[in-house]
């Protein structure tokens, strides 16, 4: 079946450090890939997405590139801030647009210290 | 966009009882989704709720345990029935307005004693 595996957390970094959160997937076809973020006390929010191989999603300084050859969608940010502290979820979606069923990774808790 | 109001935000319940979680959206949406996030685990889709038809449940979830109502295009409820401590989780409602991304509610944190 389809699945997503994320780097285990928690991850703790200092402000301005470089961030990588690894995400790999298993899928029978060609999924769309997503990163969601959940800030403390808030609902999940879409951070970025990529719908086909070699696409790069980016938002708020975060980037992730859809790599079909390595079935990966690693999340990166060059210089993290305290406000980036949150739980990050990698996800994939199969099926027709409108089906909207997501398969999530287990989430990675990120804490940024000043 | 869509704004989702989910309640209660948290509850502590006794085993054997039932809890109904409500999800209200500020716009009409065809499909609403209910997810569960068990402690330390990923989000898992419980069911898809379409207005005017029975909900579609994912493998491992049954209607008797998680009955869902979808009386109109802006509202849905999920009931967790005959609860046990294993049902302690965060339950999330999500919607997908036409042509838009998925939006999530802030979740209901359920603890069963």
PDB file of C-alpha atoms in Angstrom:
ATOM      1  CA  UNK A   1       0.000   0.000   0.000  1.00  0.00           C
ATOM      2  CA  UNK A   2       0.895   3.656   0.040  1.00  0.00           C
ATOM      3  CA  UNK A   3       2.924   4.924   2.962  1.00  0.00           C
ATOM      4  CA  UNK A   4       5.090   7.796   4.159  1.00  0.00           C
ATOM      5  CA  UNK A   5       8.112   7.522   6.424  1.00  0.00           C
ATOM      6  CA  UNK A   6       9.483  10.571   8.170  1.00  0.00           C
ATOM      7  CA  UNK A   7      12.611  11.298  10.094  1.00  0.00           C
ATOM      8  CA  UNK A   8      12.002  10.551  13.730  1.00  0.00           C
ATOM      9  CA  UNK A   9      11.894  13.400  16.157  1.00  0.00           C
ATOM     10  CA  UNK A  10      12.005  15.361  18.198  1.00  0.00           C
ATOM     11  CA  UNK A  11      14.485  17.651  16.507  1.00  0.00           C
ATOM     12  CA  UNK A  12      16.028  20.527  18.443  1.00  0.00           C
ATOM     13  CA  UNK A  13      18.069  23.228  16.742  1.00  0.00           C
ATOM     14  CA  UNK A  14      19.423  26.645  17.496  1.00  0.00           C
ATOM     15  CA  UNK A  15      18.095  29.709  15.736  1.00  0.00           C
ATOM     16  CA  UNK A  16      19.648  30.289  12.281  1.00  0.00           C
ATOM     17  CA  UNK A  17      20.658  26.638  11.933  1.00  0.00           C
ATOM     18  CA  UNK A  18      20.049  24.680   8.734  1.00  0.00           C
ATOM     19  CA  UNK A  19      17.101  22.307   8.837  1.00  0.00           C
ATOM     20  CA  UNK A  20      16.464  19.058   7.025  1.00  0.00           C
ATOM     21  CA  UNK A  21      13.549  16.762   7.810  1.00  0.00           C
ATOM     22  CA  UNK A  22      13.688  13.596   5.749  1.00  0.00           C
ATOM     23  CA  UNK A  23      10.625  12.105   4.111  1.00  0.00           C
ATOM     24  CA  UNK A  24      10.408   9.057   1.868  1.00  0.00           C
ATOM     25  CA  UNK A  25       7.334   7.473   0.389  1.00  0.00           C
ATOM     26  CA  UNK A  26       6.046   4.243  -1.073  1.00  0.00           C
ATOM     27  CA  UNK A  27       3.316   4.480  -3.676  1.00  0.00           C
ATOM     28  CA  UNK A  28       1.949   2.367  -6.482  1.00  0.00           C
ATOM     29  CA  UNK A  29       1.648   5.292  -8.867  1.00  0.00           C
ATOM     30  CA  UNK A  30       2.644   8.923  -9.033  1.00  0.00           C
ATOM     31  CA  UNK A  31       1.403  10.726  -5.954  1.00  0.00           C
ATOM     32  CA  UNK A  32       1.207  14.382  -5.101  1.00  0.00           C
ATOM     33  CA  UNK A  33       3.381  15.205  -2.101  1.00  0.00           C
ATOM     34  CA  UNK A  34       2.772  17.652   0.721  1.00  0.00           C
ATOM     35  CA  UNK A  35       4.266  19.094   3.842  1.00  0.00           C
ATOM     36  CA  UNK A  36       1.829  20.174   6.539  1.00  0.00           C
ATOM     37  CA  UNK A  37       2.695  22.100   9.693  1.00  0.00           C
ATOM     38  CA  UNK A  38       0.907  22.187  13.010  1.00  0.00           C
ATOM     39  CA  UNK A  39       1.795  25.088  15.273  1.00  0.00           C
ATOM     40  CA  UNK A  40       1.045  24.738  18.991  1.00  0.00           C
ATOM     41  CA  UNK A  41      -2.686  24.918  19.638  1.00  0.00           C
ATOM     42  CA  UNK A  42      -3.589  25.255  15.963  1.00  0.00           C
ATOM     43  CA  UNK A  43      -4.882  23.031  13.185  1.00  0.00           C
ATOM     44  CA  UNK A  44      -2.832  21.515  10.422  1.00  0.00           C
ATOM     45  CA  UNK A  45      -1.872  23.931   7.672  1.00  0.00           C
ATOM     46  CA  UNK A  46      -0.516  23.202   4.240  1.00  0.00           C
ATOM     47  CA  UNK A  47       3.090  24.397   4.072  1.00  0.00           C
ATOM     48  CA  UNK A  48       4.022  23.398   0.535  1.00  0.00           C
ATOM     49  CA  UNK A  49       3.321  20.826  -2.119  1.00  0.00           C
ATOM     50  CA  UNK A  50       4.622  19.277  -5.329  1.00  0.00           C
ATOM     51  CA  UNK A  51       2.512  17.407  -7.821  1.00  0.00           C
ATOM     52  CA  UNK A  52       5.058  15.809 -10.139  1.00  0.00           C
ATOM     53  CA  UNK A  53       8.651  14.652 -10.291  1.00  0.00           C
ATOM     54  CA  UNK A  54      11.327  17.366 -10.017  1.00  0.00           C
ATOM     55  CA  UNK A  55       8.785  19.949  -8.861  1.00  0.00           C
ATOM     56  CA  UNK A  56      10.007  22.119  -6.007  1.00  0.00           C
ATOM     57  CA  UNK A  57       7.503  23.392  -3.474  1.00  0.00           C
ATOM     58  CA  UNK A  58       8.436  26.422  -1.410  1.00  0.00           C
ATOM     59  CA  UNK A  59       6.853  28.642   1.212  1.00  0.00           C
ATOM     60  CA  UNK A  60       8.041  30.757   4.152  1.00  0.00           C
ATOM     61  CA  UNK A  61      11.673  29.895   3.377  1.00  0.00           C
ATOM     62  CA  UNK A  62      10.997  26.151   3.372  1.00  0.00           C
ATOM     63  CA  UNK A  63      11.654  24.047   0.291  1.00  0.00           C
ATOM     64  CA  UNK A  64      11.143  20.460  -0.774  1.00  0.00           C
ATOM     65  CA  UNK A  65      11.869  18.783  -4.109  1.00  0.00           C
ATOM     66  CA  UNK A  66       9.909  15.805  -5.434  1.00  0.00           C
ATOM     67  CA  UNK A  67      12.549  13.164  -6.215  1.00  0.00           C
ATOM     68  CA  UNK A  68      11.059  10.196  -8.002  1.00  0.00           C
ATOM     69  CA  UNK A  69      14.366   8.342  -8.281  1.00  0.00           C
ATOM     70  CA  UNK A  70      14.831   8.294  -4.515  1.00  0.00           C
ATOM     71  CA  UNK A  71      11.090   8.479  -3.665  1.00  0.00           C
ATOM     72  CA  UNK A  72      11.834  11.370  -1.351  1.00  0.00           C
ATOM     73  CA  UNK A  73      10.469  14.793  -0.472  1.00  0.00           C
ATOM     74  CA  UNK A  74      12.853  16.171   2.145  1.00  0.00           C
ATOM     75  CA  UNK A  75      11.979  19.462   3.820  1.00  0.00           C
ATOM     76  CA  UNK A  76      14.744  22.077   4.107  1.00  0.00           C
ATOM     77  CA  UNK A  77      15.209  25.571   5.431  1.00  0.00           C
ATOM     78  CA  UNK A  78      18.433  27.506   5.389  1.00  0.00           C
ATOM     79  CA  UNK A  79      17.995  29.468   8.610  1.00  0.00           C
ATOM     80  CA  UNK A  80      15.328  28.507  11.101  1.00  0.00           C
ATOM     81  CA  UNK A  81      13.591  30.812  13.535  1.00  0.00           C
ATOM     82  CA  UNK A  82      12.020  30.249  16.918  1.00  0.00           C
ATOM     83  CA  UNK A  83       8.628  30.724  15.262  1.00  0.00           C
ATOM     84  CA  UNK A  84       9.257  27.608  13.143  1.00  0.00           C
ATOM     85  CA  UNK A  85       8.809  25.433  16.218  1.00  0.00           C
ATOM     86  CA  UNK A  86       5.964  23.102  15.316  1.00  0.00           C
ATOM     87  CA  UNK A  87       5.139  19.556  14.234  1.00  0.00           C
ATOM     88  CA  UNK A  88       5.763  18.853  10.555  1.00  0.00           C
ATOM     89  CA  UNK A  89       3.930  16.151   8.609  1.00  0.00           C
ATOM     90  CA  UNK A  90       4.855  14.771   5.234  1.00  0.00           C
ATOM     91  CA  UNK A  91       1.923  13.388   3.247  1.00  0.00           C
ATOM     92  CA  UNK A  92       0.975  11.964  -0.114  1.00  0.00           C
ATOM     93  CA  UNK A  93      -2.240  11.872  -2.068  1.00  0.00           C
ATOM     94  CA  UNK A  94      -3.233   9.351  -4.667  1.00  0.00           C
ATOM     95  CA  UNK A  95      -6.292   9.289  -6.829  1.00  0.00           C
ATOM     96  CA  UNK A  96      -8.245  11.816  -8.767  1.00  0.00           C
ATOM     97  CA  UNK A  97      -8.362  15.433  -7.782  1.00  0.00           C
ATOM     98  CA  UNK A  98     -11.215  15.819  -5.371  1.00  0.00           C
ATOM     99  CA  UNK A  99     -10.639  12.504  -3.651  1.00  0.00           C
ATOM    100  CA  UNK A 100      -8.363  14.407  -1.294  1.00  0.00           C
ATOM    101  CA  UNK A 101      -7.486  11.453   0.877  1.00  0.00           C
ATOM    102  CA  UNK A 102      -4.077  11.960   2.396  1.00  0.00           C
ATOM    103  CA  UNK A 103      -1.628   9.408   3.760  1.00  0.00           C
ATOM    104  CA  UNK A 104       0.507  11.000   6.463  1.00  0.00           C
ATOM    105  CA  UNK A 105       3.869  10.315   7.955  1.00  0.00           C
ATOM    106  CA  UNK A 106       4.171  10.124  11.724  1.00  0.00           C
ATOM    107  CA  UNK A 107       5.137  13.762  12.163  1.00  0.00           C
ATOM    108  CA  UNK A 108       8.373  15.361  13.335  1.00  0.00           C
ATOM    109  CA  UNK A 109       8.368  17.750  16.274  1.00  0.00           C
ATOM    110  CA  UNK A 110      10.777  20.629  15.735  1.00  0.00           C
ATOM    111  CA  UNK A 111      11.934  22.922  18.525  1.00  0.00           C
ATOM    112  CA  UNK A 112      14.072  25.962  17.793  1.00  0.00           C
ATOM    113  CA  UNK A 113      15.939  27.512  20.687  1.00  0.00           C
ATOM    114  CA  UNK A 114      16.930  31.197  20.678  1.00  0.00           C
TER     115      UNK A 114
ATOM    116  CA  UNK B   1     -10.627  29.168   1.794  1.00  0.00           C
ATOM    117  CA  UNK B   2     -12.502  27.517   4.626  1.00  0.00           C
ATOM    118  CA  UNK B   3     -12.708  28.147   8.335  1.00  0.00           C
ATOM    119  CA  UNK B   4     -13.457  25.081  10.408  1.00  0.00           C
ATOM    120  CA  UNK B   5     -14.844  25.149  13.921  1.00  0.00           C
ATOM    121  CA  UNK B   6     -14.426  21.884  15.750  1.00  0.00           C
ATOM    122  CA  UNK B   7     -15.690  21.149  19.226  1.00  0.00           C
ATOM    123  CA  UNK B   8     -15.086  20.173  21.865  1.00  0.00           C
ATOM    124  CA  UNK B   9     -11.403  21.003  21.729  1.00  0.00           C
ATOM    125  CA  UNK B  10     -10.705  18.442  24.418  1.00  0.00           C
ATOM    126  CA  UNK B  11     -12.560  16.089  26.718  1.00  0.00           C
ATOM    127  CA  UNK B  12     -11.914  13.468  29.334  1.00  0.00           C
ATOM    128  CA  UNK B  13     -14.383  10.596  29.267  1.00  0.00           C
ATOM    129  CA  UNK B  14     -15.093   7.407  31.145  1.00  0.00           C
ATOM    130  CA  UNK B  15     -14.776   4.062  29.398  1.00  0.00           C
ATOM    131  CA  UNK B  16     -18.010   2.720  28.010  1.00  0.00           C
ATOM    132  CA  UNK B  17     -19.443   6.165  27.254  1.00  0.00           C
ATOM    133  CA  UNK B  18     -19.748   7.924  23.889  1.00  0.00           C
ATOM    134  CA  UNK B  19     -18.592  11.327  22.695  1.00  0.00           C
ATOM    135  CA  UNK B  20     -19.876  13.278  19.706  1.00  0.00           C
ATOM    136  CA  UNK B  21     -17.491  15.679  17.994  1.00  0.00           C
ATOM    137  CA  UNK B  22     -18.899  18.470  15.856  1.00  0.00           C
ATOM    138  CA  UNK B  23     -17.367  20.067  12.792  1.00  0.00           C
ATOM    139  CA  UNK B  24     -18.802  23.286  11.340  1.00  0.00           C
ATOM    140  CA  UNK B  25     -17.485  24.875   8.143  1.00  0.00           C
ATOM    141  CA  UNK B  26     -18.084  28.436   7.004  1.00  0.00           C
ATOM    142  CA  UNK B  27     -18.718  27.398   3.397  1.00  0.00           C
ATOM    143  CA  UNK B  28     -20.476  24.561   1.607  1.00  0.00           C
ATOM    144  CA  UNK B  29     -18.254  21.585   0.873  1.00  0.00           C
ATOM    145  CA  UNK B  30     -19.084  18.276  -0.728  1.00  0.00           C
ATOM    146  CA  UNK B  31     -16.598  16.094   1.099  1.00  0.00           C
ATOM    147  CA  UNK B  32     -15.595  16.149   4.723  1.00  0.00           C
ATOM    148  CA  UNK B  33     -13.006  13.862   6.237  1.00  0.00           C
ATOM    149  CA  UNK B  34     -12.412  12.574   9.739  1.00  0.00           C
ATOM    150  CA  UNK B  35      -8.883  11.667  10.848  1.00  0.00           C
ATOM    151  CA  UNK B  36      -7.438  10.190  14.017  1.00  0.00           C
ATOM    152  CA  UNK B  37      -3.995  10.827  15.429  1.00  0.00           C
ATOM    153  CA  UNK B  38      -3.049   8.380  18.131  1.00  0.00           C
ATOM    154  CA  UNK B  39      -0.268   9.385  20.543  1.00  0.00           C
ATOM    155  CA  UNK B  40       3.092   9.393  18.798  1.00  0.00           C
ATOM    156  CA  UNK B  41       1.597   8.173  15.545  1.00  0.00           C
ATOM    157  CA  UNK B  42       0.569   9.552  12.204  1.00  0.00           C
ATOM    158  CA  UNK B  43      -2.834  10.820  11.173  1.00  0.00           C
ATOM    159  CA  UNK B  44      -5.074   8.046   9.900  1.00  0.00           C
ATOM    160  CA  UNK B  45      -8.189   8.591   7.839  1.00  0.00           C
ATOM    161  CA  UNK B  46     -11.280   7.195   9.558  1.00  0.00           C
ATOM    162  CA  UNK B  47     -13.944   7.973   6.981  1.00  0.00           C
ATOM    163  CA  UNK B  48     -15.158  10.287   4.259  1.00  0.00           C
ATOM    164  CA  UNK B  49     -18.515  11.935   4.853  1.00  0.00           C
ATOM    165  CA  UNK B  50     -20.599  13.016   1.873  1.00  0.00           C
ATOM    166  CA  UNK B  51     -23.815  14.893   2.291  1.00  0.00           C
ATOM    167  CA  UNK B  52     -26.863  12.794   1.499  1.00  0.00           C
ATOM    168  CA  UNK B  53     -25.159   9.420   1.590  1.00  0.00           C
ATOM    169  CA  UNK B  54     -23.586   7.073   4.090  1.00  0.00           C
ATOM    170  CA  UNK B  55     -20.033   7.714   5.112  1.00  0.00           C
ATOM    171  CA  UNK B  56     -17.279   5.631   3.527  1.00  0.00           C
ATOM    172  CA  UNK B  57     -15.057   3.997   6.133  1.00  0.00           C
ATOM    173  CA  UNK B  58     -11.423   3.054   5.770  1.00  0.00           C
ATOM    174  CA  UNK B  59     -10.094  -0.370   6.594  1.00  0.00           C
ATOM    175  CA  UNK B  60     -10.114  -0.958  10.332  1.00  0.00           C
ATOM    176  CA  UNK B  61     -12.926   1.488  11.086  1.00  0.00           C
ATOM    177  CA  UNK B  62     -16.601   0.552  11.330  1.00  0.00           C
ATOM    178  CA  UNK B  63     -19.824   2.495  11.494  1.00  0.00           C
ATOM    179  CA  UNK B  64     -20.936   0.966  14.793  1.00  0.00           C
ATOM    180  CA  UNK B  65     -17.836   2.314  16.516  1.00  0.00           C
ATOM    181  CA  UNK B  66     -17.582   5.643  14.667  1.00  0.00           C
ATOM    182  CA  UNK B  67     -21.034   6.680  13.431  1.00  0.00           C
ATOM    183  CA  UNK B  68     -20.960   9.819  11.320  1.00  0.00           C
ATOM    184  CA  UNK B  69     -23.700  12.239  10.425  1.00  0.00           C
ATOM    185  CA  UNK B  70     -23.655  14.705   7.532  1.00  0.00           C
ATOM    186  CA  UNK B  71     -26.992  16.497   7.560  1.00  0.00           C
ATOM    187  CA  UNK B  72     -25.943  19.361   5.264  1.00  0.00           C
ATOM    188  CA  UNK B  73     -23.027  20.788   3.315  1.00  0.00           C
ATOM    189  CA  UNK B  74     -21.536  22.727   6.232  1.00  0.00           C
ATOM    190  CA  UNK B  75     -21.764  20.347   9.181  1.00  0.00           C
ATOM    191  CA  UNK B  76     -20.751  16.872  10.286  1.00  0.00           C
ATOM    192  CA  UNK B  77     -20.448  14.919  13.499  1.00  0.00           C
ATOM    193  CA  UNK B  78     -18.288  11.965  14.480  1.00  0.00           C
ATOM    194  CA  UNK B  79     -19.273   9.860  17.470  1.00  0.00           C
ATOM    195  CA  UNK B  80     -16.756   7.686  19.268  1.00  0.00           C
ATOM    196  CA  UNK B  81     -18.909   4.948  20.785  1.00  0.00           C
ATOM    197  CA  UNK B  82     -18.380   2.683  23.776  1.00  0.00           C
ATOM    198  CA  UNK B  83     -15.003   4.239  24.414  1.00  0.00           C
ATOM    199  CA  UNK B  84     -11.963   2.489  25.783  1.00  0.00           C
ATOM    200  CA  UNK B  85      -8.533   3.920  26.683  1.00  0.00           C
ATOM    201  CA  UNK B  86      -7.297   2.828  23.233  1.00  0.00           C
ATOM    202  CA  UNK B  87      -9.575   5.499  21.749  1.00  0.00           C
ATOM    203  CA  UNK B  88      -7.531   8.249  23.399  1.00  0.00           C
ATOM    204  CA  UNK B  89      -6.412  10.296  20.409  1.00  0.00           C
ATOM    205  CA  UNK B  90      -6.729  13.578  18.626  1.00  0.00           C
ATOM    206  CA  UNK B  91      -9.638  13.556  16.182  1.00  0.00           C
ATOM    207  CA  UNK B  92      -9.476  15.972  13.257  1.00  0.00           C
ATOM    208  CA  UNK B  93     -12.062  17.160  10.788  1.00  0.00           C
ATOM    209  CA  UNK B  94     -10.939  18.317   7.366  1.00  0.00           C
ATOM    210  CA  UNK B  95     -12.612  19.672   4.251  1.00  0.00           C
ATOM    211  CA  UNK B  96     -11.669  20.255   0.639  1.00  0.00           C
ATOM    212  CA  UNK B  97     -13.561  23.135  -1.006  1.00  0.00           C
ATOM    213  CA  UNK B  98     -13.813  22.724  -4.770  1.00  0.00           C
ATOM    214  CA  UNK B  99     -10.477  23.299  -6.438  1.00  0.00           C
ATOM    215  CA  UNK B 100      -8.757  24.080  -3.178  1.00  0.00           C
ATOM    216  CA  UNK B 101      -6.415  22.411  -0.779  1.00  0.00           C
ATOM    217  CA  UNK B 102      -7.409  20.505   2.325  1.00  0.00           C
ATOM    218  CA  UNK B 103      -8.234  22.528   5.430  1.00  0.00           C
ATOM    219  CA  UNK B 104      -8.100  21.075   8.922  1.00  0.00           C
ATOM    220  CA  UNK B 105      -9.849  21.878  12.131  1.00  0.00           C
ATOM    221  CA  UNK B 106      -7.792  22.362  15.273  1.00  0.00           C
ATOM    222  CA  UNK B 107      -8.753  18.916  16.535  1.00  0.00           C
ATOM    223  CA  UNK B 108     -10.407  17.312  19.537  1.00  0.00           C
ATOM    224  CA  UNK B 109      -8.086  15.824  22.106  1.00  0.00           C
ATOM    225  CA  UNK B 110      -9.853  12.885  23.711  1.00  0.00           C
ATOM    226  CA  UNK B 111      -8.647  11.087  26.829  1.00  0.00           C
ATOM    227  CA  UNK B 112     -10.492   7.983  27.981  1.00  0.00           C
ATOM    228  CA  UNK B 113     -10.006   6.822  31.549  1.00  0.00           C
TER     229      UNK B 113
END
